[in-house]
Short mmCIF file of C-alpha atoms and ligand atoms in Angstrom, two decimals:
data_model
loop_
_atom_site.label_atom_id
_atom_site.label_comp_id
_atom_site.label_asym_id
_atom_site.label_seq_id
_atom_site.Cartn_x
_atom_site.Cartn_y
_atom_site.Cartn_z
CA UNK A 1301 172.08 -116.81 151.40
CA UNK A 1302 174.81 -114.69 149.87
CA UNK A 1303 175.58 -115.55 146.23
CA UNK A 1304 178.66 -114.49 144.26
CA UNK A 1305 179.74 -112.66 141.11
CA UNK A 1306 183.12 -112.33 139.42
CA UNK A 1307 184.29 -108.73 139.88
CA UNK A 1308 187.79 -108.92 138.37
CA UNK A 1309 190.16 -111.23 136.50
CA UNK A 1310 193.90 -111.40 135.84
CA UNK A 1311 196.49 -113.70 134.33
CA UNK A 1312 200.24 -114.09 133.90
CA UNK A 1313 202.14 -116.13 131.32
CA UNK A 1314 205.88 -116.77 131.46
CA UNK A 1315 208.18 -115.11 128.92
CA UNK A 1316 209.64 -118.13 127.09
CA UNK A 1317 207.62 -119.07 123.98
CA UNK A 1318 208.20 -122.68 122.84
CA UNK A 1319 206.79 -123.48 119.39
CA UNK A 1320 206.00 -126.90 117.99
CA UNK A 1321 209.08 -126.56 115.77
CA UNK A 1322 211.13 -125.97 118.94
CA UNK A 1323 209.64 -129.19 120.38
CA UNK A 1324 210.66 -131.06 117.22
CA UNK A 1325 214.28 -130.10 118.02
CA UNK A 1326 213.92 -131.86 121.40
CA UNK A 1327 211.90 -135.03 120.63
CA UNK A 1328 210.74 -137.02 117.61
CA UNK A 1329 207.60 -135.01 116.81
CA UNK A 1330 206.30 -132.45 114.32
CA UNK A 1331 204.16 -129.32 114.17
CA UNK A 1332 201.74 -131.32 112.01
CA UNK A 1333 201.28 -134.12 114.62
CA UNK A 1334 200.90 -131.78 117.59
CA UNK A 1335 198.58 -129.25 115.94
CA UNK A 1336 196.24 -131.77 114.32
CA UNK A 1337 196.01 -134.04 117.40
CA UNK A 1338 195.67 -131.27 120.01
CA UNK A 1339 195.26 -127.78 118.50
CA UNK A 1340 198.49 -126.65 120.22
CA UNK A 1341 200.90 -124.48 118.20
CA UNK A 1342 203.02 -123.05 121.01
CA UNK A 1343 203.18 -122.97 124.81
CA UNK A 1344 204.96 -120.83 127.42
CA UNK A 1345 207.55 -122.17 129.85
CA UNK A 1346 209.10 -120.40 132.81
CA UNK A 1347 212.49 -118.76 132.23
CA UNK A 1348 215.01 -117.65 134.87
CA UNK A 1349 213.30 -115.64 137.62
CA UNK A 1350 209.84 -117.03 136.81
CA UNK A 1351 208.05 -119.79 138.73
CA UNK A 1352 204.65 -121.13 139.64
CA UNK A 1353 204.68 -118.71 142.55
CA UNK A 1354 205.67 -115.54 140.65
CA UNK A 1355 202.96 -116.28 138.06
CA UNK A 1356 200.35 -116.91 140.78
CA UNK A 1357 201.25 -113.68 142.57
CA UNK A 1358 201.21 -111.59 139.37
CA UNK A 1359 197.86 -113.00 138.19
CA UNK A 1360 196.37 -112.40 141.66
CA UNK A 1361 197.61 -108.79 141.72
CA UNK A 1362 196.12 -108.13 138.27
CA UNK A 1363 192.76 -109.60 139.29
CA UNK A 1364 192.68 -107.49 142.45
CA UNK A 1365 193.58 -104.35 140.46
CA UNK A 1366 190.93 -105.11 137.82
CA UNK A 1367 188.32 -105.62 140.55
CA UNK A 1368 189.23 -102.38 142.30
CA UNK A 1369 189.03 -104.33 145.55
CA UNK A 1370 191.18 -103.29 148.52
CA UNK A 1371 193.29 -106.03 150.18
CA UNK A 1372 191.33 -105.76 153.43
CA UNK A 1373 188.06 -106.65 151.64
CA UNK A 1374 189.53 -110.12 150.87
CA UNK A 1375 188.70 -112.83 153.43
CA UNK A 1376 189.65 -115.90 151.37
CA UNK A 1377 192.72 -116.62 149.21
CA UNK A 1378 192.88 -119.97 147.40
CA UNK A 1379 195.50 -121.20 144.92
CA UNK A 1380 194.65 -124.27 142.81
CA UNK A 1381 197.83 -126.09 141.78
CA UNK A 1382 199.67 -129.41 141.74
CA UNK A 1383 203.06 -127.89 140.91
CA UNK A 1384 203.49 -125.45 143.80
CA UNK A 1385 206.99 -123.92 144.05
CA UNK A 1386 207.04 -125.12 147.68
CA UNK A 1387 204.96 -127.66 149.61
CA UNK A 1388 204.92 -125.10 152.39
CA UNK A 1389 204.51 -122.17 152.83
CA UNK A 1390 201.53 -122.42 150.51
CA UNK A 1391 201.35 -120.08 147.53
CA UNK A 1392 198.18 -118.68 149.12
CA UNK A 1393 200.10 -117.70 152.29
CA UNK A 1394 202.83 -116.00 150.24
CA UNK A 1395 200.19 -114.07 148.29
CA UNK A 1396 198.73 -112.95 151.64
CA UNK A 1397 202.13 -111.49 152.51
CA UNK A 1398 203.06 -110.04 149.10
CA UNK A 1399 199.67 -108.48 148.30
CA UNK A 1400 199.15 -107.20 151.84
CA UNK A 1401 196.02 -109.24 152.62
CA UNK A 1402 194.88 -109.13 156.25
CA UNK A 1403 196.08 -111.79 158.71
CA UNK A 1404 192.54 -113.14 159.19
CA UNK A 1405 192.45 -114.23 155.52
CA UNK A 1406 191.66 -117.95 154.96
CA UNK A 1407 194.71 -119.04 152.86
CA UNK A 1408 194.88 -122.48 151.27
CA UNK A 1409 196.38 -124.28 148.26
CA UNK A 1410 193.93 -126.68 146.62
CA UNK A 1411 194.95 -129.73 144.56
CA UNK A 1412 192.33 -131.09 142.21
CA UNK A 1413 194.71 -130.93 139.19
CA UNK A 1414 193.03 -129.55 136.05
CA UNK A 1415 189.65 -129.27 137.80
CA UNK A 1416 191.31 -127.38 140.68
CA UNK A 1417 190.25 -123.85 139.78
CA UNK A 1418 186.56 -124.76 139.63
CA UNK A 1419 186.91 -126.78 142.85
CA UNK A 1420 188.48 -123.69 144.46
CA UNK A 1421 185.58 -121.49 143.27
CA UNK A 1422 183.15 -123.88 144.98
CA UNK A 1423 185.21 -123.76 148.21
CA UNK A 1424 185.35 -119.96 148.07
CA UNK A 1425 181.59 -119.68 147.53
CA UNK A 1426 180.95 -121.85 150.61
CA UNK A 1427 183.31 -119.82 152.79
CA UNK A 1428 181.88 -116.48 151.63
CA UNK A 1429 178.35 -117.73 152.43
CA UNK A 1430 179.35 -117.74 156.14
CA UNK A 1431 179.41 -113.94 156.13
CA UNK A 1432 182.35 -111.72 157.02
CA UNK A 1433 184.54 -110.06 154.41
CA UNK A 1434 182.87 -110.02 150.98
CA UNK A 1435 185.69 -111.04 148.62
CA UNK A 1436 187.69 -114.14 147.69
CA UNK A 1437 190.81 -114.21 145.56
CA UNK A 1438 190.89 -117.49 143.60
CA UNK A 1439 194.00 -118.38 141.58
CA UNK A 1440 195.00 -121.29 139.33
CA UNK A 1441 198.77 -121.52 138.75
CA UNK A 1442 201.06 -124.20 137.34
CA UNK A 1443 204.65 -124.78 136.34
CA UNK A 1444 204.19 -128.06 134.49
CA UNK A 1445 207.56 -127.74 132.74
CA UNK A 1446 209.08 -128.75 136.13
CA UNK A 1447 207.40 -132.18 136.18
CA UNK A 1448 207.62 -133.11 132.50
CA UNK A 1449 209.95 -135.77 131.09
CA UNK A 1450 211.50 -133.77 128.25
CA UNK A 1451 212.42 -137.04 126.52
CA UNK A 1452 208.81 -138.35 126.46
CA UNK A 1453 207.11 -137.05 123.32
CA UNK A 1454 203.73 -138.38 124.41
CA UNK A 1455 203.54 -135.84 127.27
CA UNK A 1456 206.17 -133.07 126.94
CA UNK A 1457 204.58 -131.50 123.85
CA UNK A 1458 201.23 -131.03 125.62
CA UNK A 1459 201.84 -128.86 128.67
CA UNK A 1460 202.61 -125.22 129.44
CA UNK A 1461 203.11 -122.92 132.43
CA UNK A 1462 200.87 -120.02 133.48
CA UNK A 1463 198.47 -118.55 136.02
CA UNK A 1464 195.03 -116.98 136.07
CA UNK A 1465 192.92 -115.50 138.84
CA UNK A 1466 189.59 -113.95 139.67
CA UNK A 1467 188.03 -112.04 142.52
CA UNK A 1468 184.64 -113.33 143.68
CA UNK A 1469 182.41 -110.90 145.56
CA UNK A 1470 179.51 -112.09 147.71
CA UNK A 1471 176.26 -110.20 148.30
CA UNK A 1472 172.61 -110.90 149.07
CA UNK A 1473 170.75 -111.31 145.79
CA UNK A 1474 173.80 -112.49 143.85
CA UNK A 1475 173.40 -115.90 142.15
CA UNK A 1476 174.78 -119.26 143.31
CA UNK A 1477 177.53 -120.97 141.29
CA UNK A 1478 175.47 -124.17 141.00
CA UNK A 1479 178.76 -126.06 141.11
CA UNK A 1480 178.97 -129.78 140.43
CA UNK A 1481 182.04 -131.97 140.91
CA UNK A 1482 183.29 -135.52 140.97
CA UNK A 1483 186.31 -137.72 141.72
CA UNK A 1484 187.35 -141.18 140.53
CA UNK A 1485 190.63 -142.21 142.19
CA UNK A 1486 193.04 -143.48 139.52
CA UNK A 1487 196.86 -143.42 139.56
CA UNK A 1488 197.37 -145.13 136.20
CA UNK A 1489 195.65 -142.74 133.78
CA UNK A 1490 197.49 -139.60 134.90
CA UNK A 1491 200.03 -139.08 137.70
CA UNK A 1492 202.78 -136.65 138.72
CA UNK A 1493 205.54 -136.81 141.36
CA UNK A 1494 204.89 -136.21 145.03
CA UNK A 1495 207.46 -134.88 147.51
CA UNK A 1496 208.80 -138.36 148.39
CA UNK A 1497 209.03 -139.66 144.82
CA UNK A 1498 212.77 -139.07 144.50
CA UNK A 1499 213.64 -140.50 147.97
CA UNK A 1500 212.27 -143.99 147.46
CA UNK A 1501 211.35 -144.76 143.86
CA UNK A 1502 210.34 -148.34 144.71
CA UNK A 1503 207.68 -147.40 147.24
CA UNK A 1504 206.61 -144.10 145.75
CA UNK A 1505 203.02 -143.93 144.61
CA UNK A 1506 203.94 -141.45 141.91
CA UNK A 1507 206.65 -141.54 139.23
CA UNK A 1508 209.45 -138.95 138.98
CA UNK A 1509 207.74 -137.28 136.03
CA UNK A 1510 204.20 -136.71 134.92
CA UNK A 1511 202.91 -139.83 133.14
CA UNK A 1512 199.67 -140.20 131.22
CA UNK A 1513 197.66 -142.78 129.33
CA UNK A 1514 196.42 -140.26 126.79
CA UNK A 1515 193.72 -142.42 125.24
CA UNK A 1516 192.25 -143.35 128.64
CA UNK A 1517 192.17 -139.70 129.72
CA UNK A 1518 190.64 -138.68 126.40
CA UNK A 1519 187.80 -141.18 126.89
CA UNK A 1520 187.31 -139.98 130.48
CA UNK A 1521 187.30 -136.31 129.46
CA UNK A 1522 184.78 -136.72 126.66
CA UNK A 1523 182.50 -138.59 129.09
CA UNK A 1524 182.62 -136.20 132.07
CA UNK A 1525 182.91 -132.76 130.41
CA UNK A 1526 179.57 -132.78 128.57
CA UNK A 1527 177.84 -134.51 131.49
CA UNK A 1528 179.06 -132.06 134.11
CA UNK A 1529 178.08 -129.05 131.95
CA UNK A 1530 174.59 -130.49 131.44
CA UNK A 1531 174.29 -130.95 135.22
CA UNK A 1532 175.31 -127.32 135.86
CA UNK A 1533 172.69 -126.04 133.40
CA UNK A 1534 170.03 -128.23 134.99
CA UNK A 1535 170.90 -127.11 138.53
CA UNK A 1536 170.89 -123.47 137.46
CA UNK A 1537 167.63 -123.88 135.53
CA UNK A 1538 169.03 -122.30 132.36
CA UNK A 1539 169.27 -123.57 128.79
CA UNK A 1540 172.55 -123.85 126.90
CA UNK A 1541 171.68 -120.83 124.76
CA UNK A 1542 171.16 -118.62 127.88
CA UNK A 1543 174.90 -118.90 128.60
CA UNK A 1544 177.15 -116.28 126.99
CA UNK A 1545 180.40 -118.27 127.00
CA UNK A 1546 181.75 -121.71 127.85
CA UNK A 1547 185.26 -121.68 129.31
CA UNK A 1548 186.49 -125.26 129.15
CA UNK A 1549 189.77 -126.62 130.46
CA UNK A 1550 192.21 -126.43 127.55
CA UNK A 1551 193.64 -129.97 127.33
CA UNK A 1552 192.91 -130.75 123.72
CA UNK A 1553 190.79 -128.89 121.15
CA UNK A 1554 189.32 -132.25 120.10
CA UNK A 1555 187.90 -132.78 123.62
CA UNK A 1556 186.17 -129.38 123.47
CA UNK A 1557 184.83 -130.23 120.00
CA UNK A 1558 183.22 -133.41 121.36
CA UNK A 1559 181.58 -131.46 124.22
CA UNK A 1560 180.30 -128.82 121.79
CA UNK A 1561 178.78 -131.53 119.60
CA UNK A 1562 177.24 -133.57 122.44
CA UNK A 1563 175.70 -130.50 124.10
CA UNK A 1564 174.67 -128.84 120.82
CA UNK A 1565 176.52 -125.63 121.73
CA UNK A 1566 177.33 -122.70 119.45
CA UNK A 1567 181.07 -123.24 118.70
CA UNK A 1568 181.58 -119.45 118.65
CA UNK A 1569 180.77 -119.43 122.41
CA UNK A 1570 183.41 -122.08 123.12
CA UNK A 1571 186.54 -120.57 121.59
CA UNK A 1572 189.76 -121.51 123.36
CA UNK A 1573 193.40 -120.47 123.53
CA UNK A 1574 195.17 -123.85 123.59
CA UNK A 1575 196.96 -122.92 120.36
CA UNK A 1576 199.04 -120.38 122.35
CA UNK A 1577 199.15 -121.86 125.86
CA UNK A 1578 199.17 -125.66 125.66
CA UNK A 1579 197.60 -127.43 128.63
CA UNK A 1580 198.21 -125.36 131.78
CA UNK A 1581 196.11 -127.59 134.07
CA UNK A 1582 194.53 -125.61 136.95
CA UNK A 1583 195.53 -122.34 135.27
CA UNK A 1584 193.83 -122.91 131.93
CA UNK A 1585 190.25 -121.94 132.88
CA UNK A 1586 191.15 -118.62 134.61
CA UNK A 1587 193.70 -117.67 131.91
CA UNK A 1588 191.08 -118.11 129.18
CA UNK A 1589 188.46 -116.32 131.30
CA UNK A 1590 190.79 -113.34 131.75
CA UNK A 1591 191.63 -113.19 128.03
CA UNK A 1592 187.93 -113.15 127.12
CA UNK A 1593 187.27 -110.34 129.60
CA UNK A 1594 190.24 -108.27 128.42
CA UNK A 1595 189.34 -108.63 124.73
CA UNK A 1596 185.73 -107.58 125.48
CA UNK A 1597 184.16 -110.95 124.62
CA UNK A 1598 182.77 -111.15 128.18
CA UNK A 1599 181.39 -108.21 130.14
CA UNK A 1600 179.04 -107.05 132.86
CA UNK A 1601 175.95 -109.24 133.30
CA UNK A 1602 177.32 -112.06 131.13
CA UNK A 1603 177.05 -115.64 132.35
CA UNK A 1604 179.79 -118.17 131.77
CA UNK A 1605 180.05 -121.92 132.33
CA UNK A 1606 183.49 -122.86 133.69
CA UNK A 1607 184.50 -126.52 133.58
CA UNK A 1608 187.64 -128.55 134.24
CA UNK A 1609 188.67 -132.23 134.27
CA UNK A 1610 191.90 -134.11 134.77
CA UNK A 1611 194.20 -135.97 137.13
CA UNK A 1612 192.75 -137.55 140.23
CA UNK A 1613 190.68 -138.23 138.27
CA UNK A 1614 188.56 -135.13 138.96
CA UNK A 1615 186.01 -132.94 137.24
CA UNK A 1616 183.97 -129.86 138.15
CA UNK A 1617 181.76 -127.25 136.56
CA UNK A 1618 179.85 -124.12 137.57
CA UNK A 1619 177.93 -121.13 136.18
CA UNK A 1620 179.33 -117.72 137.10
CA UNK A 1621 178.03 -114.22 136.40
CA UNK A 1622 180.23 -111.18 135.80
CA UNK A 1623 179.39 -108.11 137.89
O1 UT7 B 674 194.58 -131.98 131.37
C1 UT7 B 674 193.77 -133.12 131.42
C2 UT7 B 674 194.48 -134.31 131.08
N1 UT7 B 674 194.91 -134.51 129.74
C3 UT7 B 674 194.08 -134.72 128.71
O2 UT7 B 674 192.91 -134.51 128.73
C4 UT7 B 674 194.70 -135.35 127.47
C5 UT7 B 674 193.79 -136.40 126.87
N2 UT7 B 674 194.39 -137.12 125.75
C6 UT7 B 674 194.70 -136.52 124.57
O3 UT7 B 674 194.52 -135.35 124.39
C7 UT7 B 674 195.24 -137.40 123.45
O4 UT7 B 674 195.05 -138.76 123.78
C8 UT7 B 674 196.75 -137.13 123.16
C9 UT7 B 674 196.92 -135.76 122.50
C10 UT7 B 674 197.56 -137.21 124.43
C11 UT7 B 674 197.27 -138.20 122.17
O5 UT7 B 674 196.50 -138.19 120.99
P1 UT7 B 674 195.96 -139.58 120.41
O6 UT7 B 674 195.24 -139.23 119.17
O7 UT7 B 674 195.16 -140.23 121.50
O8 UT7 B 674 197.29 -140.33 120.07
P2 UT7 B 674 197.79 -141.75 120.60
O9 UT7 B 674 198.21 -141.65 122.02
O10 UT7 B 674 196.77 -142.78 120.23
O11 UT7 B 674 199.09 -141.98 119.70
C12 UT7 B 674 199.00 -142.14 118.28
C13 UT7 B 674 200.38 -142.29 117.70
C14 UT7 B 674 201.22 -143.34 118.44
O12 UT7 B 674 201.98 -144.04 117.47
P3 UT7 B 674 201.52 -145.51 116.98
O13 UT7 B 674 201.49 -146.35 118.20
O14 UT7 B 674 200.17 -145.30 116.37
O15 UT7 B 674 202.59 -145.86 116.00
C15 UT7 B 674 202.16 -142.50 119.29
O16 UT7 B 674 203.38 -143.16 119.55
O17 UT7 B 674 201.12 -141.06 117.80
C16 UT7 B 674 202.39 -141.30 118.42
N3 UT7 B 674 202.77 -140.10 119.17
C17 UT7 B 674 203.42 -139.08 118.62
N4 UT7 B 674 203.88 -138.86 117.37
C18 UT7 B 674 204.49 -137.68 117.14
C19 UT7 B 674 202.51 -139.83 120.46
N5 UT7 B 674 203.00 -138.61 120.77
C20 UT7 B 674 203.56 -138.12 119.64
C21 UT7 B 674 204.22 -136.91 119.33
N6 UT7 B 674 204.66 -136.73 118.07
N7 UT7 B 674 204.40 -135.93 120.24
#
């Protein structure tokens, strides 16, 4: 069976930098509360002319350029998101048009919230295993500033906008992703508006803004993140020290610290970027992956565990190798 490697990465962050002091002008909060509880110091929000879609497209283009892959080598284009600029056409279809991908490309938006990028990698791996064109473009992109209640200090200080992407290439002899995943349907712990939320508030399943029971999600995250990473290592038959980097969803530095402790990982292999990005949901794993590649912390032959968790509730993890 054909396995996969990551052959290129890219990311795009919006231009508007919002610091914790800026947040304290908007709601009753402080830099001290936000940074000690979460590790966040600033986040990026879309400004005029920027959107979930423009970020997704720009990250995808950068990943394709970094990979040196021609558009007609791409047979699969997936965008993980729960804040798509439009319900349809999908962001994946618009990327097909704007990046000149062939018309026989499998284009699909995937919603598994903060676990979405890793879910999309697993979908891409399965599709590439069928044969055909060797490459998949996999994007995670969010504009969470569109669904946040800017008067709710318990959520609005946490989230940011952004996009990240990678190109997977399939070949005989390449490794499997050894992906694991899970779902636990729950609308109380974390929810965000659907397309009919504004039309009929009374019947709508989702609220008008993102809502979260932070403590419940924290407990969930610290349960599933270490467990799913341990399952990936077991499936792949590698020990924790064989892995060069751990790229965890950036929801809260304290969640990563718990996973590091439970799994006995080297903290230097688990460095994050939440201080500069906030929680960008499906985009956080590929943004951090791209930053590590561009700063030279990850290179050819390195192996990286990617893991996400969040609304749904959902979680997923995998082990990927860089070509
Ligand atoms: O992307 C995946 C999904 N998201 C997550 O994984 C997030 C998981 N949860 C968390 O990261 C944390 O639970 C939070 C960062 C959301 C909250 O941290 P916490 O340590 O669990 O705080 P808390 O919710 O227990 O609130 C503690 C206090 C409360 O005041 P009282 O009731 O103790 O008087 C809150 O009202 O902090 C208060 N508070 C704030 N104070 C200042 C809540 N938000 C703020 C704020 N500024 N922004």
